[in-house]
PDB file of C-alpha atoms in Angstrom:
ATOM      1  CA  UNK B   1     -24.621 203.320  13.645  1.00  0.00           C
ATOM      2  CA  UNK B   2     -25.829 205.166  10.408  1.00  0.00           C
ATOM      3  CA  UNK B   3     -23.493 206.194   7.413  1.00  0.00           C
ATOM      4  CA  UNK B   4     -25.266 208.651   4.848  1.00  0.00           C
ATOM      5  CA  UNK B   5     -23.399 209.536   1.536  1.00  0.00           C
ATOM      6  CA  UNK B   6     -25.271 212.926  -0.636  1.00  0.00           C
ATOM      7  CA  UNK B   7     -24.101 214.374  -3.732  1.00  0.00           C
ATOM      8  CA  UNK B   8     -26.540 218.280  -3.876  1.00  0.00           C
ATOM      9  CA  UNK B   9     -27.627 217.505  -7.658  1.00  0.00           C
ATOM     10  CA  UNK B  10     -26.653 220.142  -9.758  1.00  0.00           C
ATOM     11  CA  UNK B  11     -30.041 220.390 -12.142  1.00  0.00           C
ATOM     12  CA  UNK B  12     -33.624 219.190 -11.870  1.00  0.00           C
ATOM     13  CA  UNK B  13     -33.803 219.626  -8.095  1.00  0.00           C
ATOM     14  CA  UNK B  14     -36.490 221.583  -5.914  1.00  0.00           C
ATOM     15  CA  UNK B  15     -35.775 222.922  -2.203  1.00  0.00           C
ATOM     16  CA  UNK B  16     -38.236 221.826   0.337  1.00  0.00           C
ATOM     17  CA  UNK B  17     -38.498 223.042   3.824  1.00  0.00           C
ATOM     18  CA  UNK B  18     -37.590 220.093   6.732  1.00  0.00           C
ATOM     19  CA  UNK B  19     -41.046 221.162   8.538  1.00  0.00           C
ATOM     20  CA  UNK B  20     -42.401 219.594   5.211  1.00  0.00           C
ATOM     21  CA  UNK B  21     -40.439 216.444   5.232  1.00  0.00           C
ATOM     22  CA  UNK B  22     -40.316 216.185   8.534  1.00  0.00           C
ATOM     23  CA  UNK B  23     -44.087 217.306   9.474  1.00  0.00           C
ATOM     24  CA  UNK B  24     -45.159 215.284  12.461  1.00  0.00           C
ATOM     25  CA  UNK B  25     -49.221 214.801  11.321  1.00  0.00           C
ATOM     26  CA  UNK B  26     -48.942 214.390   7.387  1.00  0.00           C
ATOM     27  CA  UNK B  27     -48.615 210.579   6.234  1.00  0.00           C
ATOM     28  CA  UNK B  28     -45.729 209.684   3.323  1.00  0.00           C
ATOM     29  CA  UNK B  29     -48.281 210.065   0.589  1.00  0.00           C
ATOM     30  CA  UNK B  30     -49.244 213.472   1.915  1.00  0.00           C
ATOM     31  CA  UNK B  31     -45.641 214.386   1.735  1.00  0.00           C
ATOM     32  CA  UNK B  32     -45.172 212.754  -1.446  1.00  0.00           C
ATOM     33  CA  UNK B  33     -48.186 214.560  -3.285  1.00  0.00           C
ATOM     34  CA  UNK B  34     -47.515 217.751  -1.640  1.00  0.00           C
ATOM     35  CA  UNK B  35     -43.842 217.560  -3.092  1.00  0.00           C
ATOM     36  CA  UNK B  36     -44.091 216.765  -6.502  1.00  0.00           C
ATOM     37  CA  UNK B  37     -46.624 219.438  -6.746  1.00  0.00           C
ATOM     38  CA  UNK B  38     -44.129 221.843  -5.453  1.00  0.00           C
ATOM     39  CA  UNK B  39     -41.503 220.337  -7.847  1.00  0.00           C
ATOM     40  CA  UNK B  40     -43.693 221.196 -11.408  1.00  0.00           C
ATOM     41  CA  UNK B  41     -42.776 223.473 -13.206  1.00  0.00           C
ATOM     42  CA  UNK B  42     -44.204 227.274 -12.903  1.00  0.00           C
ATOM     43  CA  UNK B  43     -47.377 227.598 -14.597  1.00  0.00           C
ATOM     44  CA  UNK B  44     -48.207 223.797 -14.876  1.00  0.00           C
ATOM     45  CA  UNK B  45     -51.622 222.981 -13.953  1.00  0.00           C
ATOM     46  CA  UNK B  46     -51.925 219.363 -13.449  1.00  0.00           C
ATOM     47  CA  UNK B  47     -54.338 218.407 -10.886  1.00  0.00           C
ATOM     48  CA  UNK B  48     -53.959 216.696  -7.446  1.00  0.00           C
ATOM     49  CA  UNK B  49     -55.865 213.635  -8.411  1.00  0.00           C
ATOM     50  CA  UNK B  50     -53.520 213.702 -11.771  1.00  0.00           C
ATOM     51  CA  UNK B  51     -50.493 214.051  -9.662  1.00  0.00           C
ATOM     52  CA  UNK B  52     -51.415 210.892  -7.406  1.00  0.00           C
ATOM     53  CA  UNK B  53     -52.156 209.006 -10.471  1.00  0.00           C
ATOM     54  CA  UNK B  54     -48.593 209.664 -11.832  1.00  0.00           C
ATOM     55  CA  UNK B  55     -47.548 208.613  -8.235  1.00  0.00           C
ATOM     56  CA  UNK B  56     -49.241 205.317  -8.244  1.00  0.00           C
ATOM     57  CA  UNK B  57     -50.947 206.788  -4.958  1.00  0.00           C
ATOM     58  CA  UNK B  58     -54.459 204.567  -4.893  1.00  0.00           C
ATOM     59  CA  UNK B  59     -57.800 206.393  -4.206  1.00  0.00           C
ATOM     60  CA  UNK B  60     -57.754 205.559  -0.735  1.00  0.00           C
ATOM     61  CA  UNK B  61     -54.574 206.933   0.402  1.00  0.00           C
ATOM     62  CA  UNK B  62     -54.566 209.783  -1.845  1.00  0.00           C
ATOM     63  CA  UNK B  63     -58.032 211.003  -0.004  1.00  0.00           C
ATOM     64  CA  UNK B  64     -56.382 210.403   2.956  1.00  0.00           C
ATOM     65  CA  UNK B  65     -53.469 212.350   1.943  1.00  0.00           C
ATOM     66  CA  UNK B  66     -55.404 215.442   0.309  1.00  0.00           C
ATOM     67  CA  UNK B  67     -58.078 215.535   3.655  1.00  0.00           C
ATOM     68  CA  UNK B  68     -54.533 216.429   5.727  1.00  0.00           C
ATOM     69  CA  UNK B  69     -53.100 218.369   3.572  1.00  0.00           C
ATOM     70  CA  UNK B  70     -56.025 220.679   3.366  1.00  0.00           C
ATOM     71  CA  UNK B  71     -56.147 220.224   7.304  1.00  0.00           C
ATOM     72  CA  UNK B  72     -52.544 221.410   7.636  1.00  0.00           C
ATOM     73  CA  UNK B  73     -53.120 224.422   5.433  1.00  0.00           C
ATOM     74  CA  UNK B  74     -50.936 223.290   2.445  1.00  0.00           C
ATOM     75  CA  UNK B  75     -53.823 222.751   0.110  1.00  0.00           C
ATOM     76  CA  UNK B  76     -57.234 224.897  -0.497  1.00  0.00           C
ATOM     77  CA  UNK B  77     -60.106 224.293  -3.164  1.00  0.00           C
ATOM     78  CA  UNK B  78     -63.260 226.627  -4.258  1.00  0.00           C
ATOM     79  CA  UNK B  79     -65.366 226.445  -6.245  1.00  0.00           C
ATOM     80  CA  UNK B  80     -66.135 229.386  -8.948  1.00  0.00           C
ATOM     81  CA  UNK B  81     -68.832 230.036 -11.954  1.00  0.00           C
ATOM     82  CA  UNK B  82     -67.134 229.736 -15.322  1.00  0.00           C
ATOM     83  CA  UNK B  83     -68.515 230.838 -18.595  1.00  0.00           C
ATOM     84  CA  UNK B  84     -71.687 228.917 -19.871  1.00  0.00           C
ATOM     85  CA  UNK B  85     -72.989 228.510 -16.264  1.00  0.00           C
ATOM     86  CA  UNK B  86     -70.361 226.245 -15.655  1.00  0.00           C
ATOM     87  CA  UNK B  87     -68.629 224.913 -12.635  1.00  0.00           C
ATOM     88  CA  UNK B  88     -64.898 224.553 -12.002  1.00  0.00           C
ATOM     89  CA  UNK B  89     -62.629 223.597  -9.122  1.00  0.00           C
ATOM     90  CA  UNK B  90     -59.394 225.962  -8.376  1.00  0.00           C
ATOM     91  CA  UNK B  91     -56.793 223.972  -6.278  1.00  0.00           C
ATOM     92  CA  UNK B  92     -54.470 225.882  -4.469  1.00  0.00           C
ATOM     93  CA  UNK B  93     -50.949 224.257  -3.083  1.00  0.00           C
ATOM     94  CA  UNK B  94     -48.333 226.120  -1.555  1.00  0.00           C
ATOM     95  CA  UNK B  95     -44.549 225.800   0.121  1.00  0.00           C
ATOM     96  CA  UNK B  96     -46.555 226.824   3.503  1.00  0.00           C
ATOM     97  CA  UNK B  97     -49.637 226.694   5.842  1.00  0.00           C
ATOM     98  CA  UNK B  98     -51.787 229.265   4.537  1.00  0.00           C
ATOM     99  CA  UNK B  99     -55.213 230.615   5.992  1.00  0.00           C
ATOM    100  CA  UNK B 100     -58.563 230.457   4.146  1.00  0.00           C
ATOM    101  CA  UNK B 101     -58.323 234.128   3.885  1.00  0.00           C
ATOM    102  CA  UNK B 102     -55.092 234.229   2.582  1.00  0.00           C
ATOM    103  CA  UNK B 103     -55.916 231.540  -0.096  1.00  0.00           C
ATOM    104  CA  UNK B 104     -58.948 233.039  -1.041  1.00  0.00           C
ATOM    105  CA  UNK B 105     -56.743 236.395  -1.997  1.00  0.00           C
ATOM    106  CA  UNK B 106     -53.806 234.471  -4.208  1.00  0.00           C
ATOM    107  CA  UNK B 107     -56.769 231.965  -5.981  1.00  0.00           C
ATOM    108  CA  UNK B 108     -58.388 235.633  -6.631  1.00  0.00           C
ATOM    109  CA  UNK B 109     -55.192 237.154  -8.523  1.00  0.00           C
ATOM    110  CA  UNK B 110     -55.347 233.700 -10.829  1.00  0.00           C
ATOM    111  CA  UNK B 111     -57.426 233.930 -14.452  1.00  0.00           C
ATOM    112  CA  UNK B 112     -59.873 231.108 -14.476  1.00  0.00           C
ATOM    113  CA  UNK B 113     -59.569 228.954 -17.321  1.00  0.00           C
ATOM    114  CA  UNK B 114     -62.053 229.146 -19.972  1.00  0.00           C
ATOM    115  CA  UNK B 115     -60.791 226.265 -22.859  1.00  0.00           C
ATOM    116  CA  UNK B 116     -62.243 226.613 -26.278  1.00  0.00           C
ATOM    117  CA  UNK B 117     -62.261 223.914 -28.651  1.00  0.00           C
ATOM    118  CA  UNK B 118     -60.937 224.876 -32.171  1.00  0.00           C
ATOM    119  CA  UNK B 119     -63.618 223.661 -35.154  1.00  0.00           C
ATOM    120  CA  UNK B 120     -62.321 221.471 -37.115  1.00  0.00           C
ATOM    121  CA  UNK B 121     -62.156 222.305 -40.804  1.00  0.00           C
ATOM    122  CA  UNK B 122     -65.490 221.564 -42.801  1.00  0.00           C
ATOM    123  CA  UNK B 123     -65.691 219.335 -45.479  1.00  0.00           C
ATOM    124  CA  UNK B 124     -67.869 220.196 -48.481  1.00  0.00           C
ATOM    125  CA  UNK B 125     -70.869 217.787 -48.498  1.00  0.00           C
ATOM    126  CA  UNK B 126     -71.191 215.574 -52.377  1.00  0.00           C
ATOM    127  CA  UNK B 127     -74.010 216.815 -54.236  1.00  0.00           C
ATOM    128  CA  UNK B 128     -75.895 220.312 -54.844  1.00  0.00           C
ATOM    129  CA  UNK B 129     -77.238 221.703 -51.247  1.00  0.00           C
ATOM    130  CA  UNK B 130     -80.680 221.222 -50.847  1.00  0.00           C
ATOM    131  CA  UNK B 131     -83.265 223.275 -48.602  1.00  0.00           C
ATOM    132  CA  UNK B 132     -84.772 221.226 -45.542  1.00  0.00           C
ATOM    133  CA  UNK B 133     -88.395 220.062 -46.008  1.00  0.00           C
ATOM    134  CA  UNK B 134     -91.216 222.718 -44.350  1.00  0.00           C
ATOM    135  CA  UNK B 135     -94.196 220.513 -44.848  1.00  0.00           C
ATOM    136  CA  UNK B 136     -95.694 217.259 -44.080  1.00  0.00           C
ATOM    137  CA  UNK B 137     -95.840 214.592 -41.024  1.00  0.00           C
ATOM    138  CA  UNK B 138     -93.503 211.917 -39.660  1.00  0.00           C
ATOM    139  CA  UNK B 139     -94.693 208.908 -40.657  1.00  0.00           C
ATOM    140  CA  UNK B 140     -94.118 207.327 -37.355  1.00  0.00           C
ATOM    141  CA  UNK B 141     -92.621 208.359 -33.629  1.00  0.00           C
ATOM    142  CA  UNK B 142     -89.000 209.384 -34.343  1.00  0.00           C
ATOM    143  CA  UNK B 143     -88.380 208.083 -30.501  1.00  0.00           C
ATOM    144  CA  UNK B 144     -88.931 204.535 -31.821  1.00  0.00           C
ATOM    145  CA  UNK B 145     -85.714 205.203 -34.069  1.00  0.00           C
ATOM    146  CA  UNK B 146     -83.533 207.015 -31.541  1.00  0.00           C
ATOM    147  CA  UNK B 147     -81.209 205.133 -28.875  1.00  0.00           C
ATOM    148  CA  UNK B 148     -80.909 208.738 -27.281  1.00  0.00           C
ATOM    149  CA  UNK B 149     -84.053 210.148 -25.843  1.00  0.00           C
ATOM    150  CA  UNK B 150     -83.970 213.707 -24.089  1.00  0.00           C
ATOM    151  CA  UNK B 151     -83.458 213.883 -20.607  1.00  0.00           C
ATOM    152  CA  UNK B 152     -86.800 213.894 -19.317  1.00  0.00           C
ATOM    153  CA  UNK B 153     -88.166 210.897 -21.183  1.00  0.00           C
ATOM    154  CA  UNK B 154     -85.002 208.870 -19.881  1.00  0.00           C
ATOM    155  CA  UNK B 155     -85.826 209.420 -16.378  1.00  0.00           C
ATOM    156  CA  UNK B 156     -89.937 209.601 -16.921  1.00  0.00           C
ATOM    157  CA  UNK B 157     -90.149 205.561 -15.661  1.00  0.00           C
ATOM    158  CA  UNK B 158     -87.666 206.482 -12.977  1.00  0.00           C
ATOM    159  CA  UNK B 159     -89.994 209.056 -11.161  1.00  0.00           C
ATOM    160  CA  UNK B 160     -92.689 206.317 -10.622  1.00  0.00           C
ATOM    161  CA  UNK B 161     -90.344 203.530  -9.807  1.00  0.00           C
ATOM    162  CA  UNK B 162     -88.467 205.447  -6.739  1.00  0.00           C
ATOM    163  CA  UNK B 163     -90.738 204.554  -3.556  1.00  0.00           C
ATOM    164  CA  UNK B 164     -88.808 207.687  -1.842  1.00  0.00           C
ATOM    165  CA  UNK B 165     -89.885 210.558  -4.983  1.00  0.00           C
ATOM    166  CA  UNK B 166     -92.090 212.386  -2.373  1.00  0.00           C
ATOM    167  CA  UNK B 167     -89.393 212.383  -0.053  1.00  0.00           C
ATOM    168  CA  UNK B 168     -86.852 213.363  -2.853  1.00  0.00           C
ATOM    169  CA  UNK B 169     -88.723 216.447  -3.596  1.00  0.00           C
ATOM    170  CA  UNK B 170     -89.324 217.402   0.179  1.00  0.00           C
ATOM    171  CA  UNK B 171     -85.392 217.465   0.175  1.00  0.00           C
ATOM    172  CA  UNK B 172     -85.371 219.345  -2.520  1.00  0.00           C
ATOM    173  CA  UNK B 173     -88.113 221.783  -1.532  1.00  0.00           C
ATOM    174  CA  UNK B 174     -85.799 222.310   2.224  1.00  0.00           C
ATOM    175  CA  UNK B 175     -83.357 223.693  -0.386  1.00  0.00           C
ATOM    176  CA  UNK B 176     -83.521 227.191  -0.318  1.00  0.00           C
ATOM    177  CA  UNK B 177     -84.036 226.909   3.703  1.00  0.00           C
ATOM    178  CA  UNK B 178     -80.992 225.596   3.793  1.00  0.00           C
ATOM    179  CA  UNK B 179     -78.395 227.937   1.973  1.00  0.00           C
ATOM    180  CA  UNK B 180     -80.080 231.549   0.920  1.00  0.00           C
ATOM    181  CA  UNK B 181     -77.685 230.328  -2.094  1.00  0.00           C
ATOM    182  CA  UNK B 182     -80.605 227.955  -3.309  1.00  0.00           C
ATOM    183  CA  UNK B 183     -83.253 230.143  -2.873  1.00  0.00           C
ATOM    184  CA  UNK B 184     -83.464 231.026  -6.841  1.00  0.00           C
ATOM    185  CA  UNK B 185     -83.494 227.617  -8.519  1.00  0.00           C
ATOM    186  CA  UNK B 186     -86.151 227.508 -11.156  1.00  0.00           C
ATOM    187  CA  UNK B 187     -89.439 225.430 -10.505  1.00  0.00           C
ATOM    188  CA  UNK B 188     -89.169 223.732 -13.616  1.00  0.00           C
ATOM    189  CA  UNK B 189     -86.215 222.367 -12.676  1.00  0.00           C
ATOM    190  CA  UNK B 190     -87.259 220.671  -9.309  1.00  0.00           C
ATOM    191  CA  UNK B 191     -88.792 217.576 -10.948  1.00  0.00           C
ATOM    192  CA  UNK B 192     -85.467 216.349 -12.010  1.00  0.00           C
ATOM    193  CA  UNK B 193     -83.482 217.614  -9.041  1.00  0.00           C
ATOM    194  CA  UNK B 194     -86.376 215.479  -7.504  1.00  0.00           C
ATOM    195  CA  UNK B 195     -85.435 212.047  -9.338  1.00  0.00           C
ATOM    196  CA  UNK B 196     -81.680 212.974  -8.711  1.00  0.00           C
ATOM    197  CA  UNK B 197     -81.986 212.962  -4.994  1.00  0.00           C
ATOM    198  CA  UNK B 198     -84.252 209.550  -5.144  1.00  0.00           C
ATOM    199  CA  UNK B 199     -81.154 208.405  -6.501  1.00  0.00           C
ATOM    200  CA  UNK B 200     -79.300 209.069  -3.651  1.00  0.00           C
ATOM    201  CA  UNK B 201     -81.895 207.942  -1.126  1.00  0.00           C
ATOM    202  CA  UNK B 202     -82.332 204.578  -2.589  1.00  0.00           C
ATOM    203  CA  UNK B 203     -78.868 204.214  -2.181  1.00  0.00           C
ATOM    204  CA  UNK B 204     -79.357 204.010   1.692  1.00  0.00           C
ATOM    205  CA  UNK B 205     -78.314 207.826   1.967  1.00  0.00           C
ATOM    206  CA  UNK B 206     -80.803 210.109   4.334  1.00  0.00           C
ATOM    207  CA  UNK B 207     -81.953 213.257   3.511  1.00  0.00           C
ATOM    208  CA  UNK B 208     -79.525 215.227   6.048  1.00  0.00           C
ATOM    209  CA  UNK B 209     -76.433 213.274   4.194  1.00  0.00           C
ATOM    210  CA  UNK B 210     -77.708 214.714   0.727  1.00  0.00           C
ATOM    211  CA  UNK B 211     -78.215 218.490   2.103  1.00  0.00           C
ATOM    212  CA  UNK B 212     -74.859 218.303   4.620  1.00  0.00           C
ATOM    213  CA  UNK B 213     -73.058 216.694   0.644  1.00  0.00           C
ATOM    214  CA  UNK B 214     -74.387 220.298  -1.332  1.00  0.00           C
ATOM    215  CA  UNK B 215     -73.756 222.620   1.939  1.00  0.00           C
ATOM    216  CA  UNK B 216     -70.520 221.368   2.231  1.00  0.00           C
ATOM    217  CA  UNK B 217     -69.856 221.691  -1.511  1.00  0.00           C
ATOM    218  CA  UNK B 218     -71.477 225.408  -1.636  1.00  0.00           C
ATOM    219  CA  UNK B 219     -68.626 228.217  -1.992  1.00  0.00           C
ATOM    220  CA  UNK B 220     -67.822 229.380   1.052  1.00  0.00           C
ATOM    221  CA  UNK B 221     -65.825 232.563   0.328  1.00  0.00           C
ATOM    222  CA  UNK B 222     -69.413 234.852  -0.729  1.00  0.00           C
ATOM    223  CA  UNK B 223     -68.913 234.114  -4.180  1.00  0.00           C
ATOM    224  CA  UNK B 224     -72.490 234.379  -5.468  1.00  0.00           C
ATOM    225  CA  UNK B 225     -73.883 231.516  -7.159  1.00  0.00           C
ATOM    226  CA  UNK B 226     -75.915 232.251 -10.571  1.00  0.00           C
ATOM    227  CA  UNK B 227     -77.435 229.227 -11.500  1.00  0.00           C
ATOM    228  CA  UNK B 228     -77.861 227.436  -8.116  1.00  0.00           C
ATOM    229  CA  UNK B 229     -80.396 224.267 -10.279  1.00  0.00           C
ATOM    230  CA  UNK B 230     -77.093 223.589 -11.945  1.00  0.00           C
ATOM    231  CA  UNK B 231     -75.069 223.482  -9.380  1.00  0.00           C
ATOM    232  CA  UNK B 232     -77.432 220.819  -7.159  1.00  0.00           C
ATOM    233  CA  UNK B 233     -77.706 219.119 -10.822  1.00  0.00           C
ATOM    234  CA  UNK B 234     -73.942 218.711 -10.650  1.00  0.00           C
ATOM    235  CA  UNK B 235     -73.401 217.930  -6.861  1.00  0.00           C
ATOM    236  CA  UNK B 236     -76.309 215.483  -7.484  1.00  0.00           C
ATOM    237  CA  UNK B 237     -75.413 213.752 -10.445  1.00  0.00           C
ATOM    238  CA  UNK B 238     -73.000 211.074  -9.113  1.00  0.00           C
ATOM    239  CA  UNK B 239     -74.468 208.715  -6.092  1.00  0.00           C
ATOM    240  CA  UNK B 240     -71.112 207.752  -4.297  1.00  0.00           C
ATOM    241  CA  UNK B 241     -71.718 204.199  -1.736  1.00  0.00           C
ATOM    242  CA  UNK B 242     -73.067 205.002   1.481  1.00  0.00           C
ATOM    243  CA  UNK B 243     -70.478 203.896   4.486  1.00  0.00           C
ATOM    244  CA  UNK B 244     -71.799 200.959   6.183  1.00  0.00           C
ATOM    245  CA  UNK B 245     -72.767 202.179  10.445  1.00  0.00           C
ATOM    246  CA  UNK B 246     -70.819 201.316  12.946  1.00  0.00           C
ATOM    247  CA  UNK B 247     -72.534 198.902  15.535  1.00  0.00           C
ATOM    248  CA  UNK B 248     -73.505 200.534  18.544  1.00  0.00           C
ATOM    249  CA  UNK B 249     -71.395 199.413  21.518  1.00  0.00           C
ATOM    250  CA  UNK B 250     -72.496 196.590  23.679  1.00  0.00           C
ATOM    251  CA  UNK B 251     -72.252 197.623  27.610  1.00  0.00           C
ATOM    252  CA  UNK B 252     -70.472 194.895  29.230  1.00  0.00           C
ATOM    253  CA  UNK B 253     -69.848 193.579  32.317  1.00  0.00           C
ATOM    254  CA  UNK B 254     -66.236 193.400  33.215  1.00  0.00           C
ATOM    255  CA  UNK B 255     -64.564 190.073  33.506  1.00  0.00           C
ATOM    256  CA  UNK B 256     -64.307 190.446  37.309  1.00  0.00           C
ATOM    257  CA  UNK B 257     -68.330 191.158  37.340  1.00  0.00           C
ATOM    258  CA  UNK B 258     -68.908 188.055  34.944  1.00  0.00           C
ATOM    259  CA  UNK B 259     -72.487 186.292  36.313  1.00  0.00           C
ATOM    260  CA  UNK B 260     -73.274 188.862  39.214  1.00  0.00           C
ATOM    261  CA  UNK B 261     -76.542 190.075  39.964  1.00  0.00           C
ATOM    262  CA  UNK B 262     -77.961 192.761  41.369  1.00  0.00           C
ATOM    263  CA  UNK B 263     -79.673 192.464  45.186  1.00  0.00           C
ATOM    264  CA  UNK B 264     -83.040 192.817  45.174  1.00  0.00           C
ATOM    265  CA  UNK B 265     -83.141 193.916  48.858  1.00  0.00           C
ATOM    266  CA  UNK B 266     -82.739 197.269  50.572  1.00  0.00           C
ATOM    267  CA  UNK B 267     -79.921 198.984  49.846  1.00  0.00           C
ATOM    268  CA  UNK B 268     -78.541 202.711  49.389  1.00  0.00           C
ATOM    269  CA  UNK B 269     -76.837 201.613  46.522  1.00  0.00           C
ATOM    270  CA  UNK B 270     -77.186 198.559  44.317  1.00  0.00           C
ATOM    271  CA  UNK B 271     -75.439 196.086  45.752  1.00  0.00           C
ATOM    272  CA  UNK B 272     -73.670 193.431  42.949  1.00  0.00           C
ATOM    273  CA  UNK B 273     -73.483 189.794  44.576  1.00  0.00           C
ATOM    274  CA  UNK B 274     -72.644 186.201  43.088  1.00  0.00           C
ATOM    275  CA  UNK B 275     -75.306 183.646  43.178  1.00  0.00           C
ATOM    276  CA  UNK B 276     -75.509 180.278  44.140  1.00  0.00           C
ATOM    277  CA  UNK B 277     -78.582 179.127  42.049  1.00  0.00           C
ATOM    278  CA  UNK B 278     -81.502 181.090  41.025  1.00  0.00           C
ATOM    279  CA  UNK B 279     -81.154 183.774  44.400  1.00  0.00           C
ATOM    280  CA  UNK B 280     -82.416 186.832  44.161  1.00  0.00           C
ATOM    281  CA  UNK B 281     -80.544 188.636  47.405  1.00  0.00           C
ATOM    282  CA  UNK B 282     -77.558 188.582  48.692  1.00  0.00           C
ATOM    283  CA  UNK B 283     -76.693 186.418  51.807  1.00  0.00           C
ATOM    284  CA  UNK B 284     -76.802 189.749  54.059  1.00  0.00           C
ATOM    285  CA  UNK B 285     -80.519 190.363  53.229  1.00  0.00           C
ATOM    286  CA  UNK B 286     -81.368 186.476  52.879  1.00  0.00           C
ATOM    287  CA  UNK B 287     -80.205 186.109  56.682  1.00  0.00           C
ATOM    288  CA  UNK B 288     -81.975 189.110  57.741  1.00  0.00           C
ATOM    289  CA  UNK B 289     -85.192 187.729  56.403  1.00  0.00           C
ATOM    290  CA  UNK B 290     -84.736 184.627  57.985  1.00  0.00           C
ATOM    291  CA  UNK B 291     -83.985 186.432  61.165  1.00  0.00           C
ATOM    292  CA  UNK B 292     -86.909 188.247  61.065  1.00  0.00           C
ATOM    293  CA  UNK B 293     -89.081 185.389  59.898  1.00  0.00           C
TER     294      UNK B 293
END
């Protein structure tokens, strides 16, 4: 027998539907992100992963617990162009199971966040400003003083070290063939889109697991994509561990059929006997033979 004792709190309190609490496929840290979402305040824009943090929900579980909540239709995500060609994630979480239609309209009404940073006040340099120098030569290669080389002369050794670079830029030649999203990126930029998919392919990944990762990541709501090299930049830039494969299973007999063998007479179906020693027909066909004989 079960006693419960409740006091309603009478401040700093949200109201949650039962079907949430009570939802028959969504795990304790599903319910548990979902409502302390619900319970910010209006306007607050902390992110899921933020919110799991602040729940001591590990990265595990709280993938787990975002996959079905997105599966149940209490959380959506797209993806949208910013200012600067950049690339930012909307979340959507709501009270209720919503359609990707009907997310798609409310993330539409919301402003996408553009941050600016504020300079910070200048200080006047000592001494009486001087114009830079027009004239003259280095005296020596400024990349033997730098610790910070451009982009392409980081990755220049990388190109000939990869033993999959040919394949790498086959996968990224399939590009535009496989999203008519891709079909603008810039050739200059398929060298290094090149040594990012290497990346991935040393890693043990295959090149459908690298075009299935950016399809999957593509908006999916028509949004048009402007700079589609940035975007496979982005979705390339971080080489997660590939799963290990799952063993293939091993067809078994079953403990009942433990050291049979199959006859090797005539027979309109196979016929499964237990030998004696090294017999290769069943004592129905070894007596007809000897029958016969």
């Amino acid at each position: 027998m079960i006693y419960r004792h409740f006091n309603a709190p009478s401040r700093a309190f949200t109201q949650f539907s039962h079907d949430i609490i009570r939802h028959p496929r969504l795990s304790s840290d599903a319910v548990r992100l979902l409502t302390w979402q619900l319970s910010l305040p209006q306007g607050a824009r902390e992110s899921l992963s933020r919110t799991a943090e602040r729940a001591r929900i590990g990265a595990t579980a709280f993938g787990r617990a975002k996959r079905q909540l997105k599966e149940e239709g209490f959380v959506h995500e797209r993806r949208v162009q910013i200012t600067g060609g950049r690339w930012a994630t909307q979340q959507l979480v709501s009270s209720h199971p919503l359609t990707a239609d009907q997310a798609a309209k409310l993330l539409a009404r919301e402003p996408l966040a553009s941050p600016q940073v504020t300079p910070s006040p200048r200080k006047p340099a000592a001494g009486r400003p001087t114009a830079p120098p027009t004239d003259g030569h280095p005296e020596k290669d400024p990349r033997e003083d730098t610790s910070h080389l451009p982009p392409h002369a980081e990755h220049a050794d990388a190109v000939e070290e990869s033993p999959r670079i040919d394949d790498a830029r086959a996968l990224v030649g399939a590009l535009p063939v496989l999203s008519p999203a891709l079909r603008h990126i810039p050739p200059g930029m398929r060298d290094e889109l090149a040594r990012l998919a290497a990346r991935w392919l040393d890693a043990g990944h295959t090149p459908t697991d690298v075009h299935e990762h950016i399809r999957h990541c593509l908006p999916a709501d028509g949004t048009p994509v402007h700079r589609p090299g940035g975007l496979v930049r982005y979705l390339l830039r971080d080489v997660p561990p590939r799963e290990p494969s799952r063993p293939a299973p091993v067809n078994r007999l079953s403990p009942r059929l433990e050291g049979a063998r199959e006859c090797a007479g005539d027979h309109i179906q196979p016929m499964l006997f237990r030998p004696v020693g090294d017999e290769t027909h069943c004592p129905a066909c070894a007596s007809r033979t000897v029958s016969t004989g």
